């Protein structure tokens, strides 16, 4: 039987990838898998301490990982994050727009206040578009 993971260890060798929402959950899992496949990563998140801790953990495993703080609801923060990622990694080959606000907690639409709605839309829709 063929091992589908054979050769995957270097599938992304030399590639440079920025992952937003990379401090935990799916974003961190994506970043770890990219590293395991040979990529260098920059992980961005609004949570400064968590994203730094995540990058430290990846580096402790022998991977190239950089932490960036970014607020995807702010265009200037997005531009700064992209510029820092380009500088740290020497370019970019991939982007995973994973960051999202999930404060709505599965509430029905009429139970979500305007401030929460705006925060969710600014990050999840507008931030990805920017």
Coordinates of N, CA and C in Angstrom, one line a residue:
X1 N 0.8 -1.2 0.0 CA 0.0 0.0 0.0 C 0.9 1.2 0.0
X2 N 0.5 2.3 -0.7 CA 1.3 3.5 -0.8 C 1.0 4.4 0.4
X3 N 2.1 4.9 1.0 CA 2.0 5.8 2.1 C 1.7 7.2 1.6
X4 N 0.6 7.8 1.8 CA 0.2 9.1 1.3 C 1.1 10.2 1.9
X5 N 1.7 9.9 3.0 CA 2.6 10.9 3.6 C 4.0 10.9 3.2
X6 N 4.4 9.8 2.4 CA 5.7 9.7 1.9 C 6.1 10.9 1.1
X7 N 7.2 11.5 1.4 CA 7.7 12.7 0.6 C 7.0 14.0 1.1
X8 N 6.1 13.9 2.0 CA 5.4 15.1 2.5 C 6.3 16.0 3.3
X9 N 7.3 15.3 3.9 CA 8.2 16.1 4.8 C 8.9 17.2 4.1
X10 N 9.1 17.2 2.9 CA 9.8 18.3 2.2 C 8.9 18.9 1.0
X11 N 7.6 18.6 1.1 CA 6.7 19.1 0.0 C 6.8 20.6 -0.1
X12 N 7.0 21.3 1.0 CA 7.0 22.8 1.0 C 8.4 23.4 1.3
X13 N 9.4 22.6 1.1 CA 10.8 23.0 1.3 C 11.1 24.3 0.6
X14 N 11.6 25.3 1.4 CA 11.9 26.6 0.8 C 10.8 27.6 0.7
X15 N 9.6 27.1 1.0 CA 8.4 28.0 0.8 C 8.2 28.9 2.1
X16 N 7.6 30.0 1.9 CA 7.4 31.0 3.0 C 5.9 31.3 3.0
X17 N 5.3 31.1 4.2 CA 3.8 31.2 4.3 C 3.5 32.0 5.5
X18 N 2.5 32.9 5.3 CA 1.9 33.7 6.4 C 0.6 33.1 6.7
X19 N 0.4 32.9 8.0 CA -0.9 32.3 8.5 C -1.5 33.3 9.5
X20 N -2.7 33.9 9.2 CA -3.4 34.7 10.1 C -4.2 33.9 11.1
X21 N -4.4 34.4 12.3 CA -5.1 33.6 13.3 C -4.3 32.4 13.7
X22 N -3.0 32.6 13.8 CA -2.1 31.5 14.0 C -1.7 31.2 15.4
X23 N -2.2 31.9 16.4 CA -1.8 31.7 17.8 C -2.3 30.4 18.4
X24 N -3.4 29.9 17.8 CA -4.0 28.6 18.4 C -4.9 28.0 17.4
X25 N -5.5 26.9 17.8 CA -6.6 26.3 16.9 C -6.1 25.9 15.6
X26 N -7.0 26.1 14.6 CA -6.7 25.7 13.2 C -5.5 26.4 12.6
X27 N -5.4 27.7 12.9 CA -4.2 28.5 12.4 C -2.9 27.9 12.8
X28 N -2.8 27.6 14.1 CA -1.5 27.0 14.6 C -1.3 25.6 14.0
X29 N -2.4 24.8 13.9 CA -2.3 23.5 13.2 C -1.8 23.6 11.8
X30 N -2.4 24.6 11.1 CA -1.9 24.8 9.7 C -0.4 25.2 9.7
X31 N 0.0 26.1 10.6 CA 1.4 26.5 10.6 C 2.3 25.4 10.9
X32 N 1.9 24.5 11.9 CA 2.8 23.4 12.3 C 2.9 22.4 11.1
X33 N 1.8 22.1 10.4 CA 1.9 21.2 9.3 C 2.7 21.8 8.1
X34 N 2.6 23.1 7.9 CA 3.5 23.7 6.9 C 4.9 23.6 7.2
X35 N 5.2 23.8 8.5 CA 6.6 23.7 9.0 C 7.1 22.2 8.8
X36 N 6.3 21.3 9.2 CA 6.6 19.9 9.1 C 6.9 19.5 7.6
X37 N 6.2 20.2 6.7 CA 6.4 20.0 5.3 C 7.6 20.8 4.7
X38 N 8.3 21.5 5.6 CA 9.5 22.2 5.1 C 9.4 23.7 5.0
X39 N 8.3 24.3 5.2 CA 8.1 25.7 5.0 C 8.6 26.5 6.2
X40 N 8.9 27.8 6.0 CA 9.1 28.7 7.0 C 7.8 29.5 7.2
X41 N 7.4 29.8 8.4 CA 6.1 30.5 8.6 C 6.2 31.8 9.4
X42 N 5.3 32.7 9.1 CA 5.1 33.8 10.0 C 3.6 33.6 10.4
X43 N 3.4 33.7 11.7 CA 2.0 33.5 12.2 C 1.6 34.8 12.8
X44 N 0.4 35.3 12.4 CA -0.1 36.6 12.9 C -1.3 36.4 13.7
X45 N -1.5 37.2 14.7 CA -2.7 37.1 15.6 C -2.8 38.4 16.4
X46 N -4.0 38.7 16.8 CA -4.2 39.9 17.6 C -3.7 39.7 19.0
X47 N -3.6 38.4 19.4 CA -3.2 38.1 20.8 C -1.7 38.0 20.9
X48 N -1.0 39.0 21.3 CA 0.4 39.1 21.3 C 1.1 38.0 22.1
X49 N 0.7 37.8 23.3 CA 1.4 36.8 24.1 C 1.2 35.4 23.5
X50 N 0.0 35.1 23.1 CA -0.3 33.7 22.5 C 0.5 33.5 21.2
X51 N 0.5 34.5 20.3 CA 1.2 34.3 19.1 C 2.7 34.1 19.3
X52 N 3.3 34.9 20.2 CA 4.7 34.7 20.5 C 5.0 33.3 21.1
X53 N 4.1 32.9 22.0 CA 4.3 31.6 22.6 C 4.2 30.5 21.5
X54 N 3.2 30.6 20.6 CA 3.1 29.7 19.5 C 4.3 29.6 18.6
X55 N 4.9 30.8 18.3 CA 6.1 30.8 17.5 C 7.3 30.2 18.3
X56 N 7.4 30.5 19.6 CA 8.5 29.9 20.4 C 8.3 28.4 20.4
X57 N 7.1 27.8 20.5 CA 6.9 26.4 20.5 C 7.3 25.8 19.1
X58 N 7.0 26.4 18.0 CA 7.4 25.9 16.7 C 8.9 26.0 16.6
X59 N 9.6 27.0 17.0 CA 11.0 27.1 17.0 C 11.7 26.1 17.9
X60 N 11.1 25.8 19.0 CA 11.6 24.7 19.9 C 11.6 23.4 19.2
X61 N 10.7 23.2 18.2 CA 10.6 22.0 17.5 C 11.6 22.0 16.3
X62 N 12.4 23.0 16.2 CA 13.4 23.1 15.1 C 12.9 23.8 13.8
X63 N 11.7 24.4 13.9 CA 11.2 25.1 12.7 C 11.5 26.6 12.7
X64 N 11.4 27.1 11.5 CA 11.5 28.6 11.3 C 10.1 29.2 11.4
X65 N 9.9 30.0 12.5 CA 8.6 30.6 12.7 C 8.8 31.9 13.4
X66 N 8.0 32.9 12.9 CA 8.0 34.2 13.4 C 6.6 34.6 13.9
X67 N 6.6 35.4 14.9 CA 5.3 35.9 15.5 C 5.1 37.3 15.1
X68 N 3.9 37.6 14.6 CA 3.5 39.0 14.2 C 2.2 39.3 14.9
X69 N 2.1 40.5 15.4 CA 0.8 41.0 16.0 C 0.1 41.8 14.9
X70 N -1.2 41.4 14.7 CA -2.0 42.1 13.7 C -3.5 42.1 14.1
X71 N -4.1 43.3 13.8 CA -5.5 43.4 13.9 C -6.1 43.6 12.5
X72 N -6.8 42.5 12.1 CA -7.3 42.5 10.7 C -8.5 43.4 10.5
X73 N -8.9 44.1 11.5 CA -10.0 45.1 11.3 C -9.4 46.5 11.0
X74 N -8.0 46.6 11.0 CA -7.3 47.8 10.8 C -6.4 47.7 9.5
X75 N -6.7 48.4 8.4 CA -5.9 48.3 7.2 C -4.4 48.6 7.5
X76 N -4.1 49.6 8.3 CA -2.6 49.8 8.6 C -2.0 48.7 9.2
X77 N -2.7 48.0 10.1 CA -2.1 46.8 10.8 C -1.9 45.7 9.8
X78 N -2.8 45.5 8.9 CA -2.7 44.5 7.8 C -1.4 44.8 7.0
X79 N -1.3 46.0 6.5 CA -0.1 46.4 5.7 C 1.2 46.2 6.5
X80 N 1.2 46.6 7.7 CA 2.4 46.4 8.6 C 2.7 44.9 8.7
X81 N 1.7 44.1 9.0 CA 1.9 42.6 9.1 C 2.5 42.0 7.8
X82 N 1.9 42.4 6.7 CA 2.4 41.8 5.4 C 3.8 42.3 5.2
X83 N 4.1 43.5 5.5 CA 5.5 44.0 5.3 C 6.5 43.3 6.2
X84 N 6.1 43.1 7.4 CA 7.0 42.4 8.4 C 7.2 41.0 7.9
X85 N 6.2 40.3 7.5 CA 6.3 38.9 7.0 C 7.2 38.9 5.8
X86 N 7.0 39.8 4.9 CA 7.9 39.8 3.7 C 9.4 40.0 4.1
X87 N 9.6 40.9 5.0 CA 11.0 41.2 5.5 C 11.6 40.0 6.2
X88 N 10.8 39.4 7.2 CA 11.3 38.3 8.0 C 11.6 37.0 7.2
X89 N 10.7 36.8 6.2 CA 10.8 35.5 5.4 C 11.5 35.7 4.1
X90 N 11.8 37.0 3.7 CA 12.4 37.2 2.4 C 11.5 37.0 1.2
X91 N 10.2 37.2 1.5 CA 9.2 37.0 0.4 C 8.1 36.1 1.0
X92 N 7.0 36.0 0.2 CA 5.9 35.1 0.5 C 5.5 34.2 -0.6
X93 N 5.3 33.0 -0.4 CA 4.8 32.0 -1.4 C 3.3 31.6 -1.1
X94 N 2.8 31.9 0.1 CA 1.5 31.5 0.4 C 0.9 32.3 1.5
X95 N -0.4 32.4 1.6 CA -1.1 33.1 2.6 C -2.4 32.3 3.0
X96 N -2.5 32.1 4.3 CA -3.7 31.4 4.8 C -4.5 32.5 5.6
X97 N -5.6 33.0 5.1 CA -6.5 33.9 5.8 C -7.4 33.2 6.8
X98 N -6.8 32.8 7.9 CA -7.6 32.0 8.9 C -8.2 32.8 10.0
X99 N -7.7 34.0 10.3 CA -8.2 34.8 11.4 C -9.7 35.0 11.3
X100 N -10.3 34.9 12.5 CA -11.8 35.1 12.5 C -12.2 35.5 13.9
X101 N -13.2 36.3 14.0 CA -13.8 36.6 15.3 C -15.0 35.7 15.5
X102 N -15.1 35.0 16.6 CA -16.2 34.1 16.8 C -17.0 34.4 18.1
X103 N -17.0 35.7 18.4 CA -17.7 36.2 19.6 C -19.2 36.0 19.6
X104 N -19.8 35.7 18.4 CA -21.2 35.6 18.3 C -21.7 34.3 18.9
X105 N -20.8 33.3 19.1 CA -21.2 32.1 19.9 C -22.4 31.4 19.5
X106 N -22.8 31.4 18.2 CA -23.9 30.7 17.7 C -25.2 31.3 18.1
X107 N -25.2 32.5 18.5 CA -26.5 33.2 18.9 C -27.3 33.5 17.6
X108 N -28.6 33.5 17.8 CA -29.5 33.9 16.7 C -29.2 35.4 16.3
X109 N -29.4 35.8 15.1 CA -29.0 37.1 14.6 C -29.7 38.2 15.5
X110 N -30.9 38.0 15.9 CA -31.5 39.1 16.7 C -31.0 39.2 18.1
X111 N -30.1 38.3 18.6 CA -29.5 38.3 19.9 C -28.1 38.9 19.8
X112 N -27.6 39.3 18.7 CA -26.2 39.8 18.5 C -26.3 41.3 18.5
X113 N -25.6 42.0 19.4 CA -25.6 43.5 19.4 C -24.8 44.0 18.2
X114 N -25.0 45.3 17.9 CA -24.4 45.9 16.8 C -22.9 45.9 16.9
X115 N -22.3 46.2 18.1 CA -20.9 46.2 18.2 C -20.2 44.8 17.9
X116 N -20.9 43.8 18.4 CA -20.3 42.4 18.1 C -20.5 42.1 16.6
X117 N -21.6 42.5 16.0 CA -21.8 42.3 14.5 C -20.7 43.0 13.7
X118 N -20.5 44.3 14.1 CA -19.4 45.1 13.4 C -18.0 44.5 13.5
X119 N -17.7 44.0 14.7 CA -16.4 43.4 15.0 C -16.2 42.1 14.1
X120 N -17.2 41.3 14.1 CA -17.2 40.0 13.4 C -17.1 40.4 11.9
X121 N -17.9 41.3 11.4 CA -17.8 41.6 9.9 C -16.5 42.3 9.6
X122 N -16.0 43.1 10.4 CA -14.7 43.8 10.1 C -13.5 42.9 10.0
X123 N -13.5 41.9 10.8 CA -12.4 40.9 10.8 C -12.7 39.8 9.8
X124 N -13.8 39.2 9.9 CA -14.1 38.0 9.1 C -14.3 38.3 7.6
X125 N -14.9 39.4 7.3 CA -15.2 39.7 5.9 C -14.3 40.8 5.4
X126 N -14.3 42.0 6.0 CA -13.5 43.1 5.5 C -12.0 42.8 5.6
X127 N -11.6 42.3 6.8 CA -10.2 42.0 6.9 C -9.6 41.0 5.9
X128 N -10.4 40.0 5.6 CA -10.0 39.0 4.6 C -9.9 39.7 3.2
X129 N -10.9 40.5 2.9 CA -10.9 41.3 1.6 C -9.7 42.2 1.5
X130 N -9.4 42.9 2.6 CA -8.2 43.8 2.6 C -7.0 43.1 2.3

